[in-house]
Amino acid sequence: MNTHFPHRPSVLWRLFAAAGATLLVHGASLAADPVKIGYLIPLSGSATASIGKDMSRATHLAVKHINETGGIKALGGAQLALVEVDTRGDAKVAMTEVERLITREKTPVLLGAFQSGVTFPATAVAEKNRVPWVVDLAAKADITERGFKYVFRPTQIPASGNAESMAEFIDYAGKTTGKPAKTVAMVYENTDWGQDMANTLRAKFKAAGIDLVLDEGYPPNSPDLRPLVLKIKGKKPDVVTVTSYGADAVQLHKLLAQMRVGSTYVGSAAGQIDSTFIPLVGKDIASHVYTTNGWAGYESSITTPFAKKFWDDFVAAYKVEPNELSVSAYAAVWVIKDALERAGKAEPEAIRDALAQTKLEGTDLNKLVGYDIVIDAKGQNPQKRYVMQQITPEGQYRTVWPENLASKSYKMVWPAAQP
């Protein structure tokens, strides 16, 4: 028996060595470095802060869901880690923070920053540093019209697409009900986004033969919009289009109701879909508001376990229902996840190349957002579309156009009932 002893250590050593190698492999997998995402979003300091918080909630939830389901499998289960920055709605703050995120935090990909006036200059800093940026909801056309190679916009389209939907719906509603709008007052915040919206609406109304009786921009975060509402009232328009973020939209709609302007109001998928809008203006005022929306809502979209988990977890965590802003923010993180899986490495150039080849069609994510995500040569997703929703007396958003996505449980009221 002793003749076998000398061989035992080598056998045992081989066994231990093999087991150790296995443990090292698994340990490396478990200890894979997290992938940082530099996330810029307004959380304070401007009328967009409430929207920024809505989007931030959904972005964090997406990271949580991705990490809980195994992280980035192509990177050994690496977890995503948000490095969140409050831009305060200030382009200079954002540009400085982008430099910091790239040079000090070493983030290989950036996400944000919601506002066009912030996103437009900040993405130029990322482009200069050759770090990819996924735009969540900024709609200024020029963001993806500059020939940049590192800027991608998968869950939003230029503001012109939003404005086209507003004008087309007003024409559709008039023809469908036999009660066409003959006059429109157009008010908008005087920013890149607001001006882009106004330029398209102006042209569309002219082409449709609708008389634009008021065409007026205003400074965002205005403390008193009463003079503007008095101008609207004096024109007695059939329809008022309102392109405003949270606090401004709330102030405008309250004043429009208090001064009994008596028009139908069509919003632009901003302040009117902010989660604070209905609680702050009240259901009576909200029930005469239409708004475009980049998301068709619960009835049309929560049709899969993936979508239901998003909805249920969001409501449970934040005690409010998701809206287009939160859905788009949630989806943008999954687009980054998809790119990382295909890139196979957390390096800016590899992520950029993967983002440029993005083609998500027919997936659970596409069913949630309501459109395919295919990035074109400009870094844009031409598949994104807007719907029109009416806010019901019960305070619910119901899709009324286009007809193929319209709610089956709600019938459009046009002109809208007045409070």
mmCIF file of C-alpha atoms in Angstrom, residues 82-268:
data_model
loop_
_atom_site.group_PDB
_atom_site.id
_atom_site.type_symbol
_atom_site.label_atom_id
_atom_site.label_comp_id
_atom_site.label_asym_id
_atom_site.label_seq_id
_atom_site.Cartn_x
_atom_site.Cartn_y
_atom_site.Cartn_z
ATOM 1 C CA LEU A 82 -25.180 54.782 -12.483
ATOM 2 C CA VAL A 83 -23.031 57.816 -11.787
ATOM 3 C CA GLU A 84 -25.869 60.338 -11.577
ATOM 4 C CA VAL A 85 -25.370 64.084 -11.967
ATOM 5 C CA ASP A 86 -27.943 66.804 -11.358
ATOM 6 C CA THR A 87 -27.528 69.267 -14.242
ATOM 7 C CA ARG A 88 -29.879 71.743 -12.530
ATOM 8 C CA GLY A 89 -31.051 72.578 -16.052
ATOM 9 C CA ASP A 90 -27.766 74.413 -16.665
ATOM 10 C CA ALA A 91 -25.766 73.669 -19.823
ATOM 11 C CA LYS A 92 -22.512 74.914 -18.266
ATOM 12 C CA VAL A 93 -22.940 72.560 -15.317
ATOM 13 C CA ALA A 94 -23.599 69.669 -17.689
ATOM 14 C CA MET A 95 -20.567 70.393 -19.863
ATOM 15 C CA THR A 96 -18.277 70.553 -16.835
ATOM 16 C CA GLU A 97 -19.747 67.334 -15.437
ATOM 17 C CA VAL A 98 -19.323 65.511 -18.750
ATOM 18 C CA GLU A 99 -15.596 66.276 -18.652
ATOM 19 C CA ARG A 100 -15.437 64.988 -15.078
ATOM 20 C CA LEU A 101 -17.402 61.839 -15.859
ATOM 21 C CA ILE A 102 -15.106 61.035 -18.758
ATOM 22 C CA THR A 103 -11.723 61.981 -17.305
ATOM 23 C CA ARG A 104 -12.144 61.185 -13.607
ATOM 24 C CA GLU A 105 -14.980 58.665 -13.368
ATOM 25 C CA LYS A 106 -13.865 56.923 -16.587
ATOM 26 C CA THR A 107 -17.440 56.288 -17.673
ATOM 27 C CA PRO A 108 -17.410 54.486 -21.059
ATOM 28 C CA VAL A 109 -20.936 55.601 -21.969
ATOM 29 C CA LEU A 110 -23.162 58.574 -21.108
ATOM 30 C CA LEU A 111 -26.936 58.925 -20.823
ATOM 31 C CA GLY A 112 -29.261 61.946 -20.641
ATOM 32 C CA ALA A 113 -29.812 64.849 -20.345
ATOM 33 C CA PHE A 114 -33.507 65.339 -21.177
ATOM 34 C CA GLN A 115 -33.427 69.074 -21.989
ATOM 35 C CA SER A 116 -32.413 70.008 -25.537
ATOM 36 C CA GLY A 117 -30.685 73.201 -24.417
ATOM 37 C CA VAL A 118 -28.477 71.150 -22.108
ATOM 38 C CA THR A 119 -28.066 68.020 -24.213
ATOM 39 C CA PHE A 120 -27.041 69.852 -27.400
ATOM 40 C CA PRO A 121 -23.830 71.455 -26.025
ATOM 41 C CA ALA A 122 -23.042 68.634 -23.590
ATOM 42 C CA THR A 123 -23.093 65.958 -26.313
ATOM 43 C CA ALA A 124 -20.494 68.018 -28.198
ATOM 44 C CA VAL A 125 -18.119 67.499 -25.266
ATOM 45 C CA ALA A 126 -18.716 63.745 -25.395
ATOM 46 C CA GLU A 127 -18.163 63.719 -29.154
ATOM 47 C CA LYS A 128 -14.861 65.561 -28.767
ATOM 48 C CA ASN A 129 -13.740 62.945 -26.231
ATOM 49 C CA ARG A 130 -15.009 60.055 -28.393
ATOM 50 C CA VAL A 131 -17.345 58.707 -25.700
ATOM 51 C CA PRO A 132 -20.801 57.474 -26.792
ATOM 52 C CA TRP A 133 -23.903 59.252 -25.526
ATOM 53 C CA VAL A 134 -27.423 57.804 -25.506
ATOM 54 C CA VAL A 135 -29.957 60.645 -25.614
ATOM 55 C CA ASP A 136 -33.079 59.780 -23.636
ATOM 56 C CA LEU A 137 -35.666 62.425 -24.534
ATOM 57 C CA ALA A 138 -34.049 65.649 -25.803
ATOM 58 C CA ALA A 139 -35.862 66.527 -29.037
ATOM 59 C CA LYS A 140 -33.853 69.317 -30.699
ATOM 60 C CA ALA A 141 -33.380 68.171 -34.292
ATOM 61 C CA ASP A 142 -29.766 69.323 -34.538
ATOM 62 C CA ILE A 143 -28.673 66.933 -31.789
ATOM 63 C CA THR A 144 -28.578 64.203 -34.450
ATOM 64 C CA GLU A 145 -28.100 66.449 -37.488
ATOM 65 C CA ARG A 146 -24.461 67.484 -36.914
ATOM 66 C CA GLY A 147 -22.746 64.454 -38.381
ATOM 67 C CA PHE A 148 -21.667 63.248 -34.936
ATOM 68 C CA LYS A 149 -20.570 59.612 -34.646
ATOM 69 C CA TYR A 150 -20.924 59.141 -30.881
ATOM 70 C CA VAL A 151 -24.445 60.486 -30.245
ATOM 71 C CA PHE A 152 -27.506 58.210 -30.473
ATOM 72 C CA ARG A 153 -31.188 58.920 -29.890
ATOM 73 C CA PRO A 154 -33.119 55.608 -29.721
ATOM 74 C CA THR A 155 -36.256 56.599 -27.755
ATOM 75 C CA GLN A 156 -36.986 60.065 -29.081
ATOM 76 C CA ILE A 157 -37.381 61.838 -32.418
ATOM 77 C CA PRO A 158 -36.877 65.508 -33.269
ATOM 78 C CA ALA A 159 -39.503 67.910 -31.954
ATOM 79 C CA SER A 160 -40.884 68.232 -35.483
ATOM 80 C CA GLY A 161 -42.339 64.717 -35.218
ATOM 81 C CA ASN A 162 -44.154 65.647 -32.011
ATOM 82 C CA ALA A 163 -45.494 68.884 -33.526
ATOM 83 C CA GLU A 164 -46.616 67.089 -36.682
ATOM 84 C CA SER A 165 -48.679 64.723 -34.548
ATOM 85 C CA MET A 166 -50.322 67.655 -32.731
ATOM 86 C CA ALA A 167 -51.333 69.356 -35.976
ATOM 87 C CA GLU A 168 -52.415 66.143 -37.700
ATOM 88 C CA PHE A 169 -54.606 65.195 -34.756
ATOM 89 C CA ILE A 170 -56.339 68.598 -34.677
ATOM 90 C CA ASP A 171 -57.122 68.156 -38.383
ATOM 91 C CA TYR A 172 -58.254 64.529 -37.809
ATOM 92 C CA ALA A 173 -60.502 65.426 -34.854
ATOM 93 C CA GLY A 174 -62.229 68.166 -36.844
ATOM 94 C CA LYS A 175 -62.866 65.947 -39.845
ATOM 95 C CA THR A 176 -63.987 62.956 -37.752
ATOM 96 C CA THR A 177 -66.488 64.920 -35.642
ATOM 97 C CA GLY A 178 -67.523 67.516 -38.202
ATOM 98 C CA LYS A 179 -66.351 70.236 -35.774
ATOM 99 C CA PRO A 180 -63.121 71.592 -37.276
ATOM 100 C CA ALA A 181 -60.899 74.021 -35.443
ATOM 101 C CA LYS A 182 -60.749 77.240 -37.451
ATOM 102 C CA THR A 183 -58.469 79.250 -35.170
ATOM 103 C CA VAL A 184 -55.484 78.312 -33.010
ATOM 104 C CA ALA A 185 -53.429 80.185 -30.421
ATOM 105 C CA MET A 186 -49.920 78.773 -30.118
ATOM 106 C CA VAL A 187 -47.892 79.368 -26.941
ATOM 107 C CA TYR A 188 -44.508 77.838 -26.245
ATOM 108 C CA GLU A 189 -41.492 78.229 -24.045
ATOM 109 C CA ASN A 190 -38.812 80.227 -25.824
ATOM 110 C CA THR A 191 -36.115 77.524 -25.880
ATOM 111 C CA ASP A 192 -34.561 75.334 -28.574
ATOM 112 C CA TRP A 193 -37.284 72.744 -28.042
ATOM 113 C CA GLY A 194 -40.122 75.263 -27.926
ATOM 114 C CA GLN A 195 -38.949 77.041 -31.063
ATOM 115 C CA ASP A 196 -38.532 73.763 -32.957
ATOM 116 C CA MET A 197 -42.097 72.819 -32.004
ATOM 117 C CA ALA A 198 -43.440 76.232 -33.008
ATOM 118 C CA ASN A 199 -41.691 76.241 -36.382
ATOM 119 C CA THR A 200 -43.322 72.959 -37.380
ATOM 120 C CA LEU A 201 -46.752 73.818 -35.971
ATOM 121 C CA ARG A 202 -46.730 77.157 -37.766
ATOM 122 C CA ALA A 203 -46.109 75.485 -41.129
ATOM 123 C CA LYS A 204 -48.616 72.682 -40.524
ATOM 124 C CA PHE A 205 -51.431 75.029 -39.505
ATOM 125 C CA LYS A 206 -50.816 77.179 -42.558
ATOM 126 C CA ALA A 207 -50.937 74.135 -44.842
ATOM 127 C CA ALA A 208 -54.197 72.997 -43.195
ATOM 128 C CA GLY A 209 -55.810 76.425 -43.626
ATOM 129 C CA ILE A 210 -56.131 76.978 -39.868
ATOM 130 C CA ASP A 211 -55.835 80.617 -38.804
ATOM 131 C CA LEU A 212 -53.013 81.135 -36.283
ATOM 132 C CA VAL A 213 -54.420 84.015 -34.213
ATOM 133 C CA LEU A 214 -51.626 84.075 -31.615
ATOM 134 C CA ASP A 215 -48.000 82.962 -31.984
ATOM 135 C CA GLU A 216 -46.186 83.725 -28.735
ATOM 136 C CA GLY A 217 -43.120 82.429 -26.939
ATOM 137 C CA TYR A 218 -42.442 83.101 -23.257
ATOM 138 C CA PRO A 219 -39.392 82.766 -20.975
ATOM 139 C CA PRO A 220 -39.365 79.357 -19.237
ATOM 140 C CA ASN A 221 -39.902 79.335 -15.458
ATOM 141 C CA SER A 222 -41.952 82.522 -15.728
ATOM 142 C CA PRO A 223 -43.292 83.668 -12.349
ATOM 143 C CA ASP A 224 -46.477 85.166 -13.841
ATOM 144 C CA LEU A 225 -48.048 84.051 -17.127
ATOM 145 C CA ARG A 226 -51.277 85.978 -16.568
ATOM 146 C CA PRO A 227 -50.524 88.583 -19.297
ATOM 147 C CA LEU A 228 -50.007 85.780 -21.816
ATOM 148 C CA VAL A 229 -53.298 84.111 -20.863
ATOM 149 C CA LEU A 230 -55.092 87.458 -21.192
ATOM 150 C CA LYS A 231 -53.778 87.672 -24.755
ATOM 151 C CA ILE A 232 -55.083 84.170 -25.466
ATOM 152 C CA LYS A 233 -58.491 85.006 -24.042
ATOM 153 C CA GLY A 234 -58.722 88.109 -26.204
ATOM 154 C CA LYS A 235 -58.227 86.053 -29.378
ATOM 155 C CA LYS A 236 -61.016 83.544 -28.546
ATOM 156 C CA PRO A 237 -59.286 80.613 -30.277
ATOM 157 C CA ASP A 238 -60.936 77.251 -30.892
ATOM 158 C CA VAL A 239 -57.726 75.482 -29.843
ATOM 159 C CA VAL A 240 -54.721 76.479 -27.740
ATOM 160 C CA THR A 241 -51.503 74.521 -28.199
ATOM 161 C CA VAL A 242 -49.271 74.560 -25.122
ATOM 162 C CA THR A 243 -45.589 73.641 -25.373
ATOM 163 C CA SER A 244 -44.389 73.838 -21.759
ATOM 164 C CA TYR A 245 -42.659 71.873 -19.039
ATOM 165 C CA GLY A 246 -44.071 71.040 -15.612
ATOM 166 C CA ALA A 247 -44.414 74.226 -13.536
ATOM 167 C CA ASP A 248 -45.195 76.429 -16.537
ATOM 168 C CA ALA A 249 -47.804 74.006 -17.855
ATOM 169 C CA VAL A 250 -49.495 73.845 -14.461
ATOM 170 C CA GLN A 251 -49.584 77.637 -14.163
ATOM 171 C CA LEU A 252 -50.887 78.078 -17.732
ATOM 172 C CA HIS A 253 -53.684 75.530 -17.449
ATOM 173 C CA LYS A 254 -54.809 76.856 -14.065
ATOM 174 C CA LEU A 255 -54.973 80.381 -15.479
ATOM 175 C CA LEU A 256 -56.740 79.258 -18.651
ATOM 176 C CA ALA A 257 -59.418 77.645 -16.482
ATOM 177 C CA GLN A 258 -59.665 80.542 -13.998
ATOM 178 C CA MET A 259 -60.046 83.084 -16.799
ATOM 179 C CA ARG A 260 -62.592 80.861 -18.562
ATOM 180 C CA VAL A 261 -60.827 80.995 -21.902
ATOM 181 C CA GLY A 262 -63.088 78.189 -23.081
ATOM 182 C CA SER A 263 -60.852 76.602 -25.730
ATOM 183 C CA THR A 264 -59.708 73.036 -26.280
ATOM 184 C CA TYR A 265 -56.114 72.604 -25.111
ATOM 185 C CA VAL A 266 -53.545 70.419 -26.844
ATOM 186 C CA GLY A 267 -50.252 69.815 -25.050
ATOM 187 C CA SER A 268 -46.918 68.574 -26.264
#
